[in-house]
Amino acid sequence: METYTYVNIFETKGLEYLLLMSFLVLLVLFVRYLREPGGKD
Amino acid sequence: MNRRDFLKVTGVAGMALTGTDAKGSESSSPSPEFYGVLVDTTRCIGCRACEKACATEHDFPVPDIANDGALETQRDTSETAWTVVNRFDTSEGEVFVKKQCMHCWQPACTAACLTNAMYKTQEGPVIWRSRKCMGCRFCMVSCPFDIPKFEYHEWNPKIQKCNFCFDRLQEGKKPACVEACPTDALMFGMKRDLMEIARVRIYNHPERYVHKIYGEHEVGGTGWLYLSAVPFEEVGFRTDLGTTPYPEYTRDFLYGVPLVLFGLPALLYGMNQMTGSDNED
Amino acid sequence: MSRVTTISEQGGFWSFLRSQLRPRGKILTPFNVISVPIILLGLGILVVRFTQGLGSVTNLSQEYPWGFWIGFDVITGVAFAGGAYTITFAVYIMRMEKYHPIVRATVLNGLLAYIFYAGALALDLGRPWNIINPIIGNSFGFNSVLFLVSWHFLLYMLAELLEFSPVVAEWLGARRARRILSAMTLATVIFGVTLSCLHQSGLGALYLMAKPKIHPLWYSEFIPIFFLVSSIFAGLSMVILEGTLSHRVFKDQIDPKKHHSFEDLVIGLAKGAAIAMFVYYFFRALIFLHDKQWTLLRSGWGAWYLLEIIGLVLIPCFMFAYGVRHRSLGIIKTAAVLTLVGIVLNRLNISIIAYNWYLPVRYYPSWQEIVVTMMVVSAEIWVFRWIVLRMPVLREAHELPSDTQEKPERAAAAASL
Ligand code: SF4
Ligand code: SF4
């Protein structure tokens, strides 16, 4: 019936931080893309 | 220690536990302990006397239990039947399971209710109070067992669900279904005592039961407890509900609300002041 | 320049009101021809609904206690109305004067959306007369998310009403009242933004306890945050579309000077939406990773999920960015439409489609539910039109040059240079 096993709920933390870093890089690229060429801000 | 020894020891422990049981019922102080019912599905013969008693007690159409063949289909509780018995064909043969409100210890339905119409009483029954309810059906969305039922065809609809015969309990009587059960498949008492009895039954007959008491921890513990000979998934129970009391899922959010109300207006005002030039306002 | 009729000119409040109630413009417009029968039919359905019970006109069931009226009218409608708090935040808190010309129309839209969509909530109540219970205090269910949401609806409507009230005061020519009400604007905006953050997320929090019923690809303990963030870009997309529409429909009301700045405005809004969507997409991706949901992708639900996340979040996000970069209003509008479809899909997924996804029975809205929804929307448009044609929502009030009123014009002029 019920079994007792260790469940690591933070298994994906490494991946999550990778995602975060790629997000930050992509965000910078994205924001730079959004700044129209020669546009006035 | 092998399994047999273990059971011997726990058998003794079981005796000791029944001892405390007797002592516990001596103290008649109005302790805020909750009532419960232990449903031993291995004892249920599917006679549906409980359904009949419930319908009679609460003025619902009384089912013709001898002839209506209701066991041939899987039924759910409804706005005219607070409890139903279903038959399951399992590896261990036919199993009958009674279904009704579980009277959760920390019910999702009462946490959901914005008028306190769903109400957890001191004694344990979760009751519905018609004067307060506004019929939003949030209790139905929230109940993990899908128990509250709504009268969709009334201009003044009610929520219908088992109320643990709250009126009878206050008169010192047992719930109608428990009283009607001819095989003692239903046992009424304090949950603490019922847990001990359930454990003793499992210890004494380890081959007859799966070693789990449904309702011990499910959704934070329920008032109604179930024993079964087959895994609970096979007889219509959800075993993926978790052990967290359901109100806990909204706790962080509701906790955060005053926090936001304290902080955000001040923050917004600050931002506004920072962006302004000196000559404005 | 249209002149604002004031009470003093007309003498007497009632004759003024009567003059304002008279229809303006053509009566047999296509919209009128469609909406009037819908409203009448909807009212008929409501009579049946209140006498025979909800089940007589809806497909609601014990398995699906909340259907189209909640899932679409309330939950989606409120997300669409998110523009009001986003724009008031930008204009009054961050003082982005560029958006001042649209602030009134947006606030009006938000106000009406709340009145009508929260009103739709009352239609869905089985015992609506008891709605008084959680309000007057004989039964406060503090423990309920719905309690919070309904109170916030109520308070937010008040805040919106106050934000909009200077316009009404202008219309009535009540100078003093207008000054007092305008002075309260910052306070009401702060209050309104705070309440919006809480109830936009609160609508998501309603589903927190429905954990075992919602497909794991859509359930997350972060639903409140998702709802909040997505309400920002839903609101902005709605503002873009509404702005375009009212621009066309109410052309004679709008100061021609502002036509130029309009393109700038839309591009600015599109930028905001693009960034909000970009962030939202990664939020969802984070949950996807944390819950290791890639195993769920192989079912039909997975494809449905990808359609929502990639097709109706990521792609419109890039379209917004592309539209901004190439100054293409057409692409931006298309992106706004896709975004709104995505929001509808997301809200309906959580409230209906992926709710009780494992059950053999499914819920589809009945035609009556759809007609009533259309009735609510048309009624809102009627009121919106009535107000816009009479009050200085889109045009400026030239009769009252007293105080802050020059500011937006200056800004509009500056932006159109
Ligand atoms: S089973 Fe459902 S209705 Fe009964 S107490 Fe628990 S949450 Fe409430
Ligand atoms: S339907 Fe009634 S009992 Fe259920 S949550 Fe709403 S107000 Fe409470």
Tab-separated table of N, CA and C in Angstrom, chain C residues 268-351:
chain	number	residue	atom	x	y	z
C	268	GLY	N	3.340	52.315	-27.821
C	268	GLY	CA	3.748	52.243	-26.418
C	268	GLY	C	3.026	51.132	-25.686
C	269	LEU	N	1.729	51.037	-25.905
C	269	LEU	CA	0.946	49.983	-25.243
C	269	LEU	C	1.434	48.606	-25.680
C	270	ALA	N	1.743	48.493	-26.967
C	270	ALA	CA	2.197	47.201	-27.485
C	270	ALA	C	3.508	46.793	-26.838
C	271	LYS	N	4.375	47.772	-26.607
C	271	LYS	CA	5.642	47.462	-25.926
C	271	LYS	C	5.371	46.885	-24.549
C	272	GLY	N	4.502	47.564	-23.824
C	272	GLY	CA	4.165	47.095	-22.480
C	272	GLY	C	3.616	45.689	-22.520
C	273	ALA	N	2.695	45.453	-23.456
C	273	ALA	CA	2.088	44.130	-23.540
C	273	ALA	C	3.144	43.087	-23.875
C	274	ALA	N	4.041	43.423	-24.812
C	274	ALA	CA	5.052	42.446	-25.226
C	274	ALA	C	5.905	42.035	-24.033
C	275	ILE	N	6.324	43.005	-23.238
C	275	ILE	CA	7.199	42.659	-22.118
C	275	ILE	C	6.439	41.854	-21.070
C	276	ALA	N	5.197	42.262	-20.802
C	276	ALA	CA	4.411	41.508	-19.817
C	276	ALA	C	4.223	40.069	-20.280
C	277	MET	N	3.983	39.885	-21.566
C	277	MET	CA	3.771	38.528	-22.072
C	277	MET	C	5.040	37.710	-22.034
C	278	PHE	N	6.142	38.374	-22.319
C	278	PHE	CA	7.426	37.684	-22.278
C	278	PHE	C	7.677	37.135	-20.879
C	279	VAL	N	7.435	37.971	-19.887
C	279	VAL	CA	7.620	37.550	-18.504
C	279	VAL	C	6.641	36.425	-18.155
C	280	TYR	N	5.397	36.609	-18.549
C	280	TYR	CA	4.364	35.604	-18.261
C	280	TYR	C	4.743	34.263	-18.852
C	281	TYR	N	5.237	34.308	-20.081
C	281	TYR	CA	5.619	33.053	-20.731
C	281	TYR	C	6.660	32.324	-19.894
C	282	PHE	N	7.628	33.054	-19.391
C	282	PHE	CA	8.670	32.382	-18.619
C	282	PHE	C	8.165	31.934	-17.252
C	283	PHE	N	7.215	32.658	-16.697
C	283	PHE	CA	6.587	32.172	-15.465
C	283	PHE	C	5.997	30.786	-15.700
C	284	ARG	N	5.235	30.706	-16.775
C	284	ARG	CA	4.591	29.431	-17.062
C	284	ARG	C	5.649	28.357	-17.325
C	285	ALA	N	6.725	28.734	-17.998
C	285	ALA	CA	7.784	27.767	-18.288
C	285	ALA	C	8.424	27.280	-16.993
C	286	LEU	N	8.564	28.178	-16.043
C	286	LEU	CA	9.163	27.791	-14.766
C	286	LEU	C	8.306	26.736	-14.074
C	287	ILE	N	7.019	26.956	-14.048
C	287	ILE	CA	6.120	25.985	-13.418
C	287	ILE	C	6.191	24.656	-14.156
C	288	PHE	N	6.250	24.770	-15.465
C	288	PHE	CA	6.332	23.573	-16.301
C	288	PHE	C	7.559	22.749	-15.917
C	289	LEU	N	8.669	23.443	-15.710
C	289	LEU	CA	9.899	22.758	-15.322
C	289	LEU	C	9.773	22.196	-13.909
C	290	HIS	N	9.326	23.037	-13.006
C	290	HIS	CA	9.309	22.629	-11.606
C	290	HIS	C	8.440	21.401	-11.401
C	291	ASP	N	7.304	21.365	-12.073
C	291	ASP	CA	6.412	20.226	-11.902
C	291	ASP	C	6.735	19.081	-12.856
C	292	LYS	N	7.809	19.214	-13.577
C	292	LYS	CA	8.241	18.171	-14.522
C	292	LYS	C	7.091	17.728	-15.407
C	293	GLN	N	6.469	18.688	-16.039
C	293	GLN	CA	5.233	18.383	-16.754
C	293	GLN	C	5.443	17.878	-18.162
C	294	TRP	N	6.701	17.727	-18.596
C	294	TRP	CA	6.890	17.302	-19.983
C	294	TRP	C	6.268	15.935	-20.250
C	295	THR	N	6.111	15.135	-19.201
C	295	THR	CA	5.484	13.828	-19.420
C	295	THR	C	4.016	13.974	-19.806
C	296	LEU	N	3.423	15.125	-19.452
C	296	LEU	CA	2.000	15.308	-19.740
C	296	LEU	C	1.748	15.796	-21.157
C	297	LEU	N	2.846	16.171	-21.843
C	297	LEU	CA	2.656	16.821	-23.132
C	297	LEU	C	2.154	15.875	-24.197
C	298	ARG	N	2.342	14.569	-23.965
C	298	ARG	CA	2.073	13.651	-25.064
C	298	ARG	C	0.571	13.444	-25.313
C	299	SER	N	-0.260	13.831	-24.361
C	299	SER	CA	-1.694	13.630	-24.572
C	299	SER	C	-2.270	14.793	-25.387
C	300	GLY	N	-3.540	14.687	-25.696
C	300	GLY	CA	-4.214	15.787	-26.380
C	300	GLY	C	-4.167	17.055	-25.555
C	301	TRP	N	-4.200	16.874	-24.227
C	301	TRP	CA	-4.135	18.045	-23.348
C	301	TRP	C	-2.844	18.794	-23.556
C	302	GLY	N	-1.764	18.036	-23.807
C	302	GLY	CA	-0.471	18.671	-24.019
C	302	GLY	C	-0.512	19.585	-25.228
C	303	ALA	N	-1.122	19.074	-26.309
C	303	ALA	CA	-1.206	19.885	-27.533
C	303	ALA	C	-2.038	21.140	-27.271
C	304	TRP	N	-3.111	20.954	-26.541
C	304	TRP	CA	-3.998	22.070	-26.201
C	304	TRP	C	-3.248	23.119	-25.385
C	305	TYR	N	-2.430	22.616	-24.471
C	305	TYR	CA	-1.630	23.492	-23.619
C	305	TYR	C	-0.620	24.271	-24.465
C	306	LEU	N	0.037	23.550	-25.372
C	306	LEU	CA	1.035	24.219	-26.209
C	306	LEU	C	0.372	25.267	-27.102
C	307	LEU	N	-0.830	24.950	-27.563
C	307	LEU	CA	-1.544	25.930	-28.385
C	307	LEU	C	-1.718	27.228	-27.597
C	308	GLU	N	-2.109	27.073	-26.321
C	308	GLU	CA	-2.331	28.266	-25.512
C	308	GLU	C	-1.026	29.020	-25.244
C	309	ILE	N	-0.019	28.239	-24.845
C	309	ILE	CA	1.210	28.875	-24.370
C	309	ILE	C	2.076	29.397	-25.506
C	310	ILE	N	2.242	28.589	-26.535
C	310	ILE	CA	3.086	29.028	-27.646
C	310	ILE	C	2.243	29.839	-28.625
C	311	GLY	N	1.135	29.242	-29.051
C	311	GLY	CA	0.357	29.861	-30.120
C	311	GLY	C	-0.289	31.166	-29.700
C	312	LEU	N	-0.717	31.256	-28.452
C	312	LEU	CA	-1.496	32.432	-28.078
C	312	LEU	C	-0.847	33.248	-26.966
C	313	VAL	N	0.383	32.930	-26.628
C	313	VAL	CA	1.132	33.832	-25.747
C	313	VAL	C	2.434	34.235	-26.435
C	314	LEU	N	3.245	33.234	-26.756
C	314	LEU	CA	4.573	33.553	-27.276
C	314	LEU	C	4.485	34.214	-28.651
C	315	ILE	N	3.651	33.658	-29.524
C	315	ILE	CA	3.596	34.209	-30.877
C	315	ILE	C	3.045	35.641	-30.883
C	316	PRO	N	1.897	35.894	-30.214
C	316	PRO	CA	1.467	37.297	-30.186
C	316	PRO	C	2.475	38.212	-29.510
C	317	CYS	N	3.209	37.670	-28.554
C	317	CYS	CA	4.251	38.473	-27.901
C	317	CYS	C	5.266	38.933	-28.942
C	318	PHE	N	5.720	38.001	-29.775
C	318	PHE	CA	6.688	38.371	-30.812
C	318	PHE	C	6.045	39.272	-31.860
C	319	MET	N	4.760	39.034	-32.115
C	319	MET	CA	4.095	39.892	-33.098
C	319	MET	C	4.019	41.329	-32.598
C	320	PHE	N	3.730	41.479	-31.308
C	320	PHE	CA	3.747	42.826	-30.739
C	320	PHE	C	5.117	43.463	-30.966
C	321	ALA	N	6.153	42.689	-30.650
C	321	ALA	CA	7.502	43.238	-30.762
C	321	ALA	C	7.790	43.613	-32.209
C	322	TYR	N	7.389	42.731	-33.120
C	322	TYR	CA	7.619	43.006	-34.538
C	322	TYR	C	6.861	44.268	-34.957
C	323	GLY	N	5.610	44.346	-34.492
C	323	GLY	CA	4.786	45.504	-34.836
C	323	GLY	C	5.383	46.791	-34.291
C	324	VAL	N	5.950	46.720	-33.091
C	324	VAL	CA	6.568	47.900	-32.502
C	324	VAL	C	7.746	48.324	-33.354
C	325	ARG	N	8.563	47.346	-33.700
C	325	ARG	CA	9.785	47.649	-34.416
C	325	ARG	C	9.496	48.216	-35.801
C	326	HIS	N	8.471	47.699	-36.439
C	326	HIS	CA	8.178	48.156	-37.798
C	326	HIS	C	7.038	49.146	-37.838
C	327	ARG	N	6.652	49.639	-36.686
C	327	ARG	CA	5.569	50.611	-36.579
C	327	ARG	C	4.357	50.201	-37.405
C	328	SER	N	3.953	48.940	-37.223
C	328	SER	CA	2.833	48.442	-38.002
C	328	SER	C	1.628	48.233	-37.095
C	329	LEU	N	0.649	49.131	-37.216
C	329	LEU	CA	-0.530	49.007	-36.368
C	329	LEU	C	-1.317	47.748	-36.700
C	330	GLY	N	-1.276	47.335	-37.967
C	330	GLY	CA	-2.027	46.139	-38.358
C	330	GLY	C	-1.555	44.918	-37.595
C	331	ILE	N	-0.235	44.735	-37.544
C	331	ILE	CA	0.295	43.567	-36.838
C	331	ILE	C	-0.010	43.666	-35.356
C	332	ILE	N	0.091	44.865	-34.823
C	332	ILE	CA	-0.181	45.030	-33.397
C	332	ILE	C	-1.625	44.667	-33.094
C	333	LYS	N	-2.535	45.093	-33.966
C	333	LYS	CA	-3.938	44.774	-33.714
C	333	LYS	C	-4.184	43.280	-33.807
C	334	THR	N	-3.571	42.652	-34.818
C	334	THR	CA	-3.729	41.200	-34.921
C	334	THR	C	-3.195	40.529	-33.667
C	335	ALA	N	-2.038	40.998	-33.213
C	335	ALA	CA	-1.456	40.409	-32.003
C	335	ALA	C	-2.402	40.593	-30.825
C	336	ALA	N	-3.037	41.775	-30.757
C	336	ALA	CA	-3.950	42.029	-29.642
C	336	ALA	C	-5.121	41.056	-29.686
C	337	VAL	N	-5.627	40.810	-30.902
C	337	VAL	CA	-6.743	39.863	-31.014
C	337	VAL	C	-6.303	38.472	-30.555
C	338	LEU	N	-5.139	38.041	-31.040
C	338	LEU	CA	-4.644	36.710	-30.644
C	338	LEU	C	-4.468	36.630	-29.139
C	339	THR	N	-3.924	37.710	-28.570
C	339	THR	CA	-3.716	37.709	-27.129
C	339	THR	C	-5.029	37.530	-26.388
C	340	LEU	N	-6.039	38.243	-26.839
C	340	LEU	CA	-7.322	38.143	-26.150
C	340	LEU	C	-7.908	36.744	-26.306
C	341	VAL	N	-7.750	36.165	-27.501
C	341	VAL	CA	-8.215	34.784	-27.671
C	341	VAL	C	-7.478	33.874	-26.681
C	342	GLY	N	-6.175	34.129	-26.542
C	342	GLY	CA	-5.394	33.332	-25.606
C	342	GLY	C	-5.885	33.477	-24.185
C	343	ILE	N	-6.263	34.692	-23.809
C	343	ILE	CA	-6.772	34.906	-22.451
C	343	ILE	C	-8.089	34.177	-22.262
C	344	VAL	N	-8.961	34.287	-23.259
C	344	VAL	CA	-10.238	33.569	-23.164
C	344	VAL	C	-9.966	32.085	-22.978
C	345	LEU	N	-9.057	31.575	-23.780
C	345	LEU	CA	-8.752	30.150	-23.719
C	345	LEU	C	-8.199	29.782	-22.349
C	346	ASN	N	-7.284	30.595	-21.848
C	346	ASN	CA	-6.684	30.293	-20.558
C	346	ASN	C	-7.727	30.292	-19.455
C	347	ARG	N	-8.569	31.315	-19.431
C	347	ARG	CA	-9.561	31.390	-18.360
C	347	ARG	C	-10.583	30.265	-18.495
C	348	LEU	N	-10.982	29.966	-19.724
C	348	LEU	CA	-11.961	28.896	-19.891
C	348	LEU	C	-11.328	27.540	-19.605
C	349	ASN	N	-10.046	27.398	-19.916
C	349	ASN	CA	-9.381	26.142	-19.595
C	349	ASN	C	-9.448	25.883	-18.105
C	350	ILE	N	-9.097	26.911	-17.341
C	350	ILE	CA	-9.080	26.706	-15.902
C	350	ILE	C	-10.478	26.528	-15.348
C	351	SER	N	-11.424	27.311	-15.855
C	351	SER	CA	-12.735	27.267	-15.218
C	351	SER	C	-13.649	26.201	-15.794
